[in-house]
mmCIF file of C-alpha atoms and ligand atoms in Angstrom:
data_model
loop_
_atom_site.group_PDB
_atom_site.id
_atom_site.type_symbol
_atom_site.label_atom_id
_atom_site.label_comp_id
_atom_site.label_asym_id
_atom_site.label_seq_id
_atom_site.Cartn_x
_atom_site.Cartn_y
_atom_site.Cartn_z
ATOM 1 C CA UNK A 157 -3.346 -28.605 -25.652
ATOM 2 C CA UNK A 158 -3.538 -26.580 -22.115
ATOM 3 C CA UNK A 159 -6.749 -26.704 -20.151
ATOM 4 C CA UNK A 160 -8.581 -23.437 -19.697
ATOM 5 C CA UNK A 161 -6.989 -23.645 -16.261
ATOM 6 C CA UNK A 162 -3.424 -24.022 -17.059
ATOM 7 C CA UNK A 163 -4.072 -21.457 -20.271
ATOM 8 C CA UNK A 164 -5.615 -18.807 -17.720
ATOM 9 C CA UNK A 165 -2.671 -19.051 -15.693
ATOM 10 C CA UNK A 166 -0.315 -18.515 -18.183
ATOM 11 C CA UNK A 167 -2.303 -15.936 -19.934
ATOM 12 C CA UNK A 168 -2.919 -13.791 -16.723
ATOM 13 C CA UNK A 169 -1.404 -10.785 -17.000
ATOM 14 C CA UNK A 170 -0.793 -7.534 -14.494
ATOM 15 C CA UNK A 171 -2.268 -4.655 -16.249
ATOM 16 C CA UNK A 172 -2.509 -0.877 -14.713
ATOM 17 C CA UNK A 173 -4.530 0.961 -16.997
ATOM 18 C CA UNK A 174 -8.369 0.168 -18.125
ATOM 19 C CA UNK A 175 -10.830 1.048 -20.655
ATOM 20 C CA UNK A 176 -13.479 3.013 -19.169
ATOM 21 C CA UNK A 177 -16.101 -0.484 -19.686
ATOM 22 C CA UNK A 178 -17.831 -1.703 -16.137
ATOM 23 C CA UNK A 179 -18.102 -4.812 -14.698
ATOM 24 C CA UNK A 180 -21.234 -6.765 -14.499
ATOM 25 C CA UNK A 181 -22.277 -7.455 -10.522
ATOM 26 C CA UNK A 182 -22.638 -11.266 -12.100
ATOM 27 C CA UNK A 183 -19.058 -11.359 -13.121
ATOM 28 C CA UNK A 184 -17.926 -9.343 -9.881
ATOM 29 C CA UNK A 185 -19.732 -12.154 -8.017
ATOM 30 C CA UNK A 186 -18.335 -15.096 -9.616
ATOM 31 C CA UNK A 187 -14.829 -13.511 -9.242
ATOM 32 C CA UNK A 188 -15.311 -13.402 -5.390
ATOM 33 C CA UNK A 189 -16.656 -16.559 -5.530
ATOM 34 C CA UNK A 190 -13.369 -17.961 -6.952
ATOM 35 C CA UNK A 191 -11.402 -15.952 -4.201
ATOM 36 C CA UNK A 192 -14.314 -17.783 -1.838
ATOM 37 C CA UNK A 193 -12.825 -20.947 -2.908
ATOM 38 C CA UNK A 194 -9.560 -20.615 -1.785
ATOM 39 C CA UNK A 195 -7.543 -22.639 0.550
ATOM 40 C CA UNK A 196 -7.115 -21.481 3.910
ATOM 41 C CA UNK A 197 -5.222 -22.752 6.916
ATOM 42 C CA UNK A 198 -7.787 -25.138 9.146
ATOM 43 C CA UNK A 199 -10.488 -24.020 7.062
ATOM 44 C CA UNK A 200 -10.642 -20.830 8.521
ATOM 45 C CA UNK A 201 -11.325 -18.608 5.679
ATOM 46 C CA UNK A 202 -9.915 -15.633 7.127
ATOM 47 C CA UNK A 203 -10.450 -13.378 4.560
ATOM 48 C CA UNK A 204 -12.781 -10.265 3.779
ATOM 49 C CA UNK A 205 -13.160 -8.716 0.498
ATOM 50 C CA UNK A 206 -14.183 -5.401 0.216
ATOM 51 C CA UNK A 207 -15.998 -4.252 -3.266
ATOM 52 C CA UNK A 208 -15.235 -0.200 -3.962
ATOM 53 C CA UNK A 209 -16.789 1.496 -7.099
ATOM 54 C CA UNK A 210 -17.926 4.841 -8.364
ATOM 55 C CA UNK A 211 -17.158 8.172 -6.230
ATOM 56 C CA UNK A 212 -16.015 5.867 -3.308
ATOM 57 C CA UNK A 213 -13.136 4.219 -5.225
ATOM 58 C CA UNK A 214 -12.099 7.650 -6.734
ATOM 59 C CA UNK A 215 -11.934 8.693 -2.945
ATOM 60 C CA UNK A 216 -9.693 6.062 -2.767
ATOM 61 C CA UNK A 217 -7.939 7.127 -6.069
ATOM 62 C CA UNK A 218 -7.493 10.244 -4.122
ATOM 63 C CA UNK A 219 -6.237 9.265 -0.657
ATOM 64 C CA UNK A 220 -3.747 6.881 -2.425
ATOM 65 C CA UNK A 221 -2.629 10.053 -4.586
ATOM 66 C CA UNK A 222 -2.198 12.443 -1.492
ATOM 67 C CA UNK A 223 -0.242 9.654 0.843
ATOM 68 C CA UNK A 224 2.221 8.838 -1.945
ATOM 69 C CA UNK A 225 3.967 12.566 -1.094
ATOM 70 C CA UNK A 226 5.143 11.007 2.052
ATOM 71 C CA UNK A 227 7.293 8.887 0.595
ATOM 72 C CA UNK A 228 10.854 8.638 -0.979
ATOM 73 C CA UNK A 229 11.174 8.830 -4.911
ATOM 74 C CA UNK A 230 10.516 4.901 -5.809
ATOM 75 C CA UNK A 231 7.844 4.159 -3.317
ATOM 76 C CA UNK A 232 5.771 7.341 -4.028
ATOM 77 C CA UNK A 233 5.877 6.316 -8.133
ATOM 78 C CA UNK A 234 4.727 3.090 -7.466
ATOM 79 C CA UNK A 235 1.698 4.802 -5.219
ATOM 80 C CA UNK A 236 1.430 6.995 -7.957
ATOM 81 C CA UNK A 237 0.724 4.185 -10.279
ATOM 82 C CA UNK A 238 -1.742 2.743 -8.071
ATOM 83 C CA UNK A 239 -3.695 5.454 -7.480
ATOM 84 C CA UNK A 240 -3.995 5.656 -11.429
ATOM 85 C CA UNK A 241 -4.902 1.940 -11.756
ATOM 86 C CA UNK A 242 -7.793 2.284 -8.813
ATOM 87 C CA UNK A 243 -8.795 5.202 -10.700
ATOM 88 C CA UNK A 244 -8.772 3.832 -14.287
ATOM 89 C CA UNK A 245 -10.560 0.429 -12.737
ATOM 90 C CA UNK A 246 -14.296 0.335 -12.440
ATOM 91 C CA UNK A 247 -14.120 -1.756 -9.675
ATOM 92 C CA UNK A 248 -11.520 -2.505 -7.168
ATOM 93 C CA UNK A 249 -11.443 -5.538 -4.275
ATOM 94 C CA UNK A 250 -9.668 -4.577 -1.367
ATOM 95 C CA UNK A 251 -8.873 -7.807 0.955
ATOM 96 C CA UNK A 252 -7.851 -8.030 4.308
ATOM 97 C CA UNK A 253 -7.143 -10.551 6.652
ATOM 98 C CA UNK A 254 -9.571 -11.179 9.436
ATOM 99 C CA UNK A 255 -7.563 -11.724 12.195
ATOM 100 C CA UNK A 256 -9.609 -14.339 13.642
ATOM 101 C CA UNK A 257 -7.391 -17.193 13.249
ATOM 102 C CA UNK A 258 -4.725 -15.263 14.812
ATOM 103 C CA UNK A 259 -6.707 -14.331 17.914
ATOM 104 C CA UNK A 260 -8.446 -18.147 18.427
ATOM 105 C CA UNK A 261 -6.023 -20.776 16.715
ATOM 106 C CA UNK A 262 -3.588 -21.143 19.670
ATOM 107 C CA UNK A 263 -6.907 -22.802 21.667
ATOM 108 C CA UNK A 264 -7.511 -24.744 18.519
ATOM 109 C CA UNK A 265 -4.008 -25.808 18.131
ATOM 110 C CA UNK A 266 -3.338 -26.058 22.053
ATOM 111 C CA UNK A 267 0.143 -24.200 21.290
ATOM 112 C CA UNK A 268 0.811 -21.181 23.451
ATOM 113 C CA UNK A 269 -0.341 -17.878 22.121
ATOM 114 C CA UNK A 270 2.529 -15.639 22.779
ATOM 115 C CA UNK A 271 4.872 -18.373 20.668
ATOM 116 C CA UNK A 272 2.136 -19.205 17.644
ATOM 117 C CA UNK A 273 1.489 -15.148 16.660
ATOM 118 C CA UNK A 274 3.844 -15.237 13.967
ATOM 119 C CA UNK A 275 2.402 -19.025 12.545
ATOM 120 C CA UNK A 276 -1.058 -17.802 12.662
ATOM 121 C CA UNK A 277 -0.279 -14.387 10.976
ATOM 122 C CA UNK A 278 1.590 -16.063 8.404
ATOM 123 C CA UNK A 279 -0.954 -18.437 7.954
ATOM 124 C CA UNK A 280 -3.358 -15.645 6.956
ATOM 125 C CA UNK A 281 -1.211 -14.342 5.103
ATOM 126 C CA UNK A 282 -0.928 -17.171 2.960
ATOM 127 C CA UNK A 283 -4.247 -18.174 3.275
ATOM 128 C CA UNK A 284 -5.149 -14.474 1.838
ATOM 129 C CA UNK A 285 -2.699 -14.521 -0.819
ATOM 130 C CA UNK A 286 -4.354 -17.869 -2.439
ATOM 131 C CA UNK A 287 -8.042 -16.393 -2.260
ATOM 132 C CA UNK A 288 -6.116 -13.472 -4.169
ATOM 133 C CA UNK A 289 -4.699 -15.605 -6.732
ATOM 134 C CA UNK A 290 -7.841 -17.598 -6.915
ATOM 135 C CA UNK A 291 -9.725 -13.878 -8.084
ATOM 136 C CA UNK A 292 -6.622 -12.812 -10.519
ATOM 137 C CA UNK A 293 -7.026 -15.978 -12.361
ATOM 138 C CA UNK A 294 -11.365 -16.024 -12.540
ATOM 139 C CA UNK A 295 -10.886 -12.209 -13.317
ATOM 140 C CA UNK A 296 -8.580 -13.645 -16.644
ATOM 141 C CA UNK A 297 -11.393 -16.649 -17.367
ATOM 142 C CA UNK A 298 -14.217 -14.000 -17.774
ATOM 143 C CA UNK A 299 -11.692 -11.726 -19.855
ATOM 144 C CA UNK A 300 -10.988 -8.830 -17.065
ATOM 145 C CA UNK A 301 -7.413 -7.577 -16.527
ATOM 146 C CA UNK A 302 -6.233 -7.229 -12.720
ATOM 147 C CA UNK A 303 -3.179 -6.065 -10.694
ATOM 148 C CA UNK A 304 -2.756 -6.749 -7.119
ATOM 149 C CA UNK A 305 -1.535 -3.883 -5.747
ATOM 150 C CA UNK A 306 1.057 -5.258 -2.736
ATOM 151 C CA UNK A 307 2.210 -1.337 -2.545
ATOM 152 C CA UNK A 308 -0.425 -0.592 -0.636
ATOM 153 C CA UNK A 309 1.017 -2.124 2.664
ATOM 154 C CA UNK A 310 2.863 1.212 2.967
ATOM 155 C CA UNK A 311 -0.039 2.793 3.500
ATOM 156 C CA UNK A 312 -1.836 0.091 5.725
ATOM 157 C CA UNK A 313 -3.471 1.674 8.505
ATOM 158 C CA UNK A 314 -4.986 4.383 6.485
ATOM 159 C CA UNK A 315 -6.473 1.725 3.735
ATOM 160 C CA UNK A 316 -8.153 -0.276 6.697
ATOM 161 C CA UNK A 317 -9.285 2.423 8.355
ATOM 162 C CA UNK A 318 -10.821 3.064 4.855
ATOM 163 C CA UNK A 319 -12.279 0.054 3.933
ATOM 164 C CA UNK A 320 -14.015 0.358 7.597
ATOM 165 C CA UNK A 321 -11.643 -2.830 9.186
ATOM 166 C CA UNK A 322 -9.943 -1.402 11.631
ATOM 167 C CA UNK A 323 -10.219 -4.720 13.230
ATOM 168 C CA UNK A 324 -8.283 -6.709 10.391
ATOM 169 C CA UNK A 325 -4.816 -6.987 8.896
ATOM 170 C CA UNK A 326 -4.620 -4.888 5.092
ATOM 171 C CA UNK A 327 -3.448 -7.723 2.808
ATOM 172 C CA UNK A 328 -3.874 -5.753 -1.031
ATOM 173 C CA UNK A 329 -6.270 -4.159 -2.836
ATOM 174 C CA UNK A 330 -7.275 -5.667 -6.618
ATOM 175 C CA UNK A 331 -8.438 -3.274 -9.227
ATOM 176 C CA UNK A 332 -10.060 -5.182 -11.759
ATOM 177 C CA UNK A 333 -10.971 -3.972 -15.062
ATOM 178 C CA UNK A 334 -10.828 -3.845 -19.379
ATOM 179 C CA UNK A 335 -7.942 -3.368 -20.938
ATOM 180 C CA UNK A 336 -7.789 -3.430 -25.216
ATOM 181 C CA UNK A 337 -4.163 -3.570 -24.479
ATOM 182 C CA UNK A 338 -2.578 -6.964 -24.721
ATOM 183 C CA UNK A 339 0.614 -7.214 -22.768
ATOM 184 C CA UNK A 340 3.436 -10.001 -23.526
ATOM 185 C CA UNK A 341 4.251 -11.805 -20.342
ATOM 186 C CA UNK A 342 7.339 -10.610 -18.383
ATOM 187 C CA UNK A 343 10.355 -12.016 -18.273
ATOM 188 C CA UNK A 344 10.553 -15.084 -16.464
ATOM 189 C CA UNK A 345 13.028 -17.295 -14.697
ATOM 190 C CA UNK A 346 13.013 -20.552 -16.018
ATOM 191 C CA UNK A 347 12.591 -23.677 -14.075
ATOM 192 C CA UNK A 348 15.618 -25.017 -14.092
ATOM 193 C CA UNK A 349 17.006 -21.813 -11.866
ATOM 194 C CA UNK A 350 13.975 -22.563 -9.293
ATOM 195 C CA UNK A 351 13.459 -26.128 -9.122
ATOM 196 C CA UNK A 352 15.465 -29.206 -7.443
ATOM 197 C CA UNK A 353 14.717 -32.571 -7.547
ATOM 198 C CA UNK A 354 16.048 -34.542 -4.161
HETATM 199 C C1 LIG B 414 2.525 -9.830 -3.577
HETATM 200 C C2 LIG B 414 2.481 -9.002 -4.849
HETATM 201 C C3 LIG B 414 2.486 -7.634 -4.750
HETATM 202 C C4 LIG B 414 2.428 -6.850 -5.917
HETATM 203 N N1 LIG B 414 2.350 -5.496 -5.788
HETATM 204 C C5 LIG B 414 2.262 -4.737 -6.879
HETATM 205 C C6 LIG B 414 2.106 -3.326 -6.748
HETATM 206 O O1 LIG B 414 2.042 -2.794 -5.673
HETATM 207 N N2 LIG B 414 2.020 -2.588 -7.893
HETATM 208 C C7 LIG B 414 2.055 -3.174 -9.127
HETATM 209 O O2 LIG B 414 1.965 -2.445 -10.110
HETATM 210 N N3 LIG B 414 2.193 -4.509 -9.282
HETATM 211 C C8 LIG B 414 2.284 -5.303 -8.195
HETATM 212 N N4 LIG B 414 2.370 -6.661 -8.330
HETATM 213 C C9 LIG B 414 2.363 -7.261 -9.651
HETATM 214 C C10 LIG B 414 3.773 -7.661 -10.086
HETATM 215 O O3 LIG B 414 4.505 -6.499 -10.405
HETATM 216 C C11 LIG B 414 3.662 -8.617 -11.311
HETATM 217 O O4 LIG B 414 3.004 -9.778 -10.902
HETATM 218 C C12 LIG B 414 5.026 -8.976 -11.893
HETATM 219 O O5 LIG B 414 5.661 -7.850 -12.435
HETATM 220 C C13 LIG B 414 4.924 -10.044 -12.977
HETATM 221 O O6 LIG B 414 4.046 -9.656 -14.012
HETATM 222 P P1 LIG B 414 2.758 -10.528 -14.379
HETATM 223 O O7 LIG B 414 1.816 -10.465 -13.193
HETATM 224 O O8 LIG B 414 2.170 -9.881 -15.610
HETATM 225 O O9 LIG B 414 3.191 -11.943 -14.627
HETATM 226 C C14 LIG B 414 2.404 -7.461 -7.193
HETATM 227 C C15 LIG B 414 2.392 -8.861 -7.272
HETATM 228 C C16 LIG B 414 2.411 -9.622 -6.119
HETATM 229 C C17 LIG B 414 2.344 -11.142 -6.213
#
């Protein structure tokens, strides 16, 4: 038999669409939490999450909407799609990157700035992505559906400048959410095509 761990990570799903059902502050606080209890490069934690609800996050719903015509075909249906998924969600986490580490870790690390940029932003970046992975998979434990929206990069400046970081790097926004839906999992590679032993 799985633990609830390993059956939450297989059981996560993406899902676009919610009921219209909130989210209790309790469960919106043990989610971020979970995200809180990430990994991060040297401890740094360089990660902000941003909690949008109500007429804010259908301003956001909106914005998404209205940037999406400035793209080419593909892009501008999958901005489509988000800005139906923030809108459907009763709550969405936008997360961003600090920026901290990238601007102090080359005194921490004693490597020259100009040359350690790139390490530090992908450090964040990683760093970022497991707080992110951390929420997806306390968001399945308490029975909410999720999506991270990656799209949303396209669109980066104008999402920082609405989550009020101007300072930070845009990372992905989360809308989290009910769905009666259940969704069979994608298809998946299998191991074999992925893994080698050396
Ligand atoms: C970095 C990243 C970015 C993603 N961006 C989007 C996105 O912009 N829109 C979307 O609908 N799904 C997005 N997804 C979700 C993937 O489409 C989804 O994980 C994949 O299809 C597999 O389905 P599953 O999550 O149900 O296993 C993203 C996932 C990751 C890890």
């Amino acid at each position: 038999m799985l633990s609830a761990v390993l059956e939450n990570i297989r059981n996560r799903r993406s899902v676009r669409l919610f009921d219209n059902k909130d989210i209790s502050e309790s469960d919106i606080q043990t989610v971020l939490q979970a995200a809180n209890h990430a990994p991060s490069a040297h401890n740094q934690q360089s990660w902000r999450f941003i909690v949008v609800r109500g007429a804010k996050k259908q301003d956001l719903a909106g914005l998404v909407s209205r940037k999406a015509a400035d793209f080419p075909k593909t892009s501008s249906a999958l901005l489509r799609m988000a800005a139906r998924s923030i809108s459907s969600a009763p709550v969405v986490v936008g997360v961003v990157n600090t920026g901290e580490m990238i601007k102090h870790a080359s005194d921490l690390f004693s490597l020259d700035r100009r040359n350690s940029q790139e390490f530090f932003k992908v450090m964040e970046i990683q760093s970022s992505a497991a707080a992110i992975q951390n929420l997806l998979l306390a968001a399945t434990d308490l029975g909410i559906s999720s999506v991270w929206l990656g799209v949303l990069m396209l669109i980066k400046d104008d999402m920082l400048s609405f989550f009020e970081e101007s300072d930070g790097e845009f990372m992905a926004a989360v809308p989290l959410g009910y769905s009666e839906k259940t969704k069979a999992m994608p298809s998946k590679k299998s191991l074999e095509a992925k893994v080698k032993y050396l």
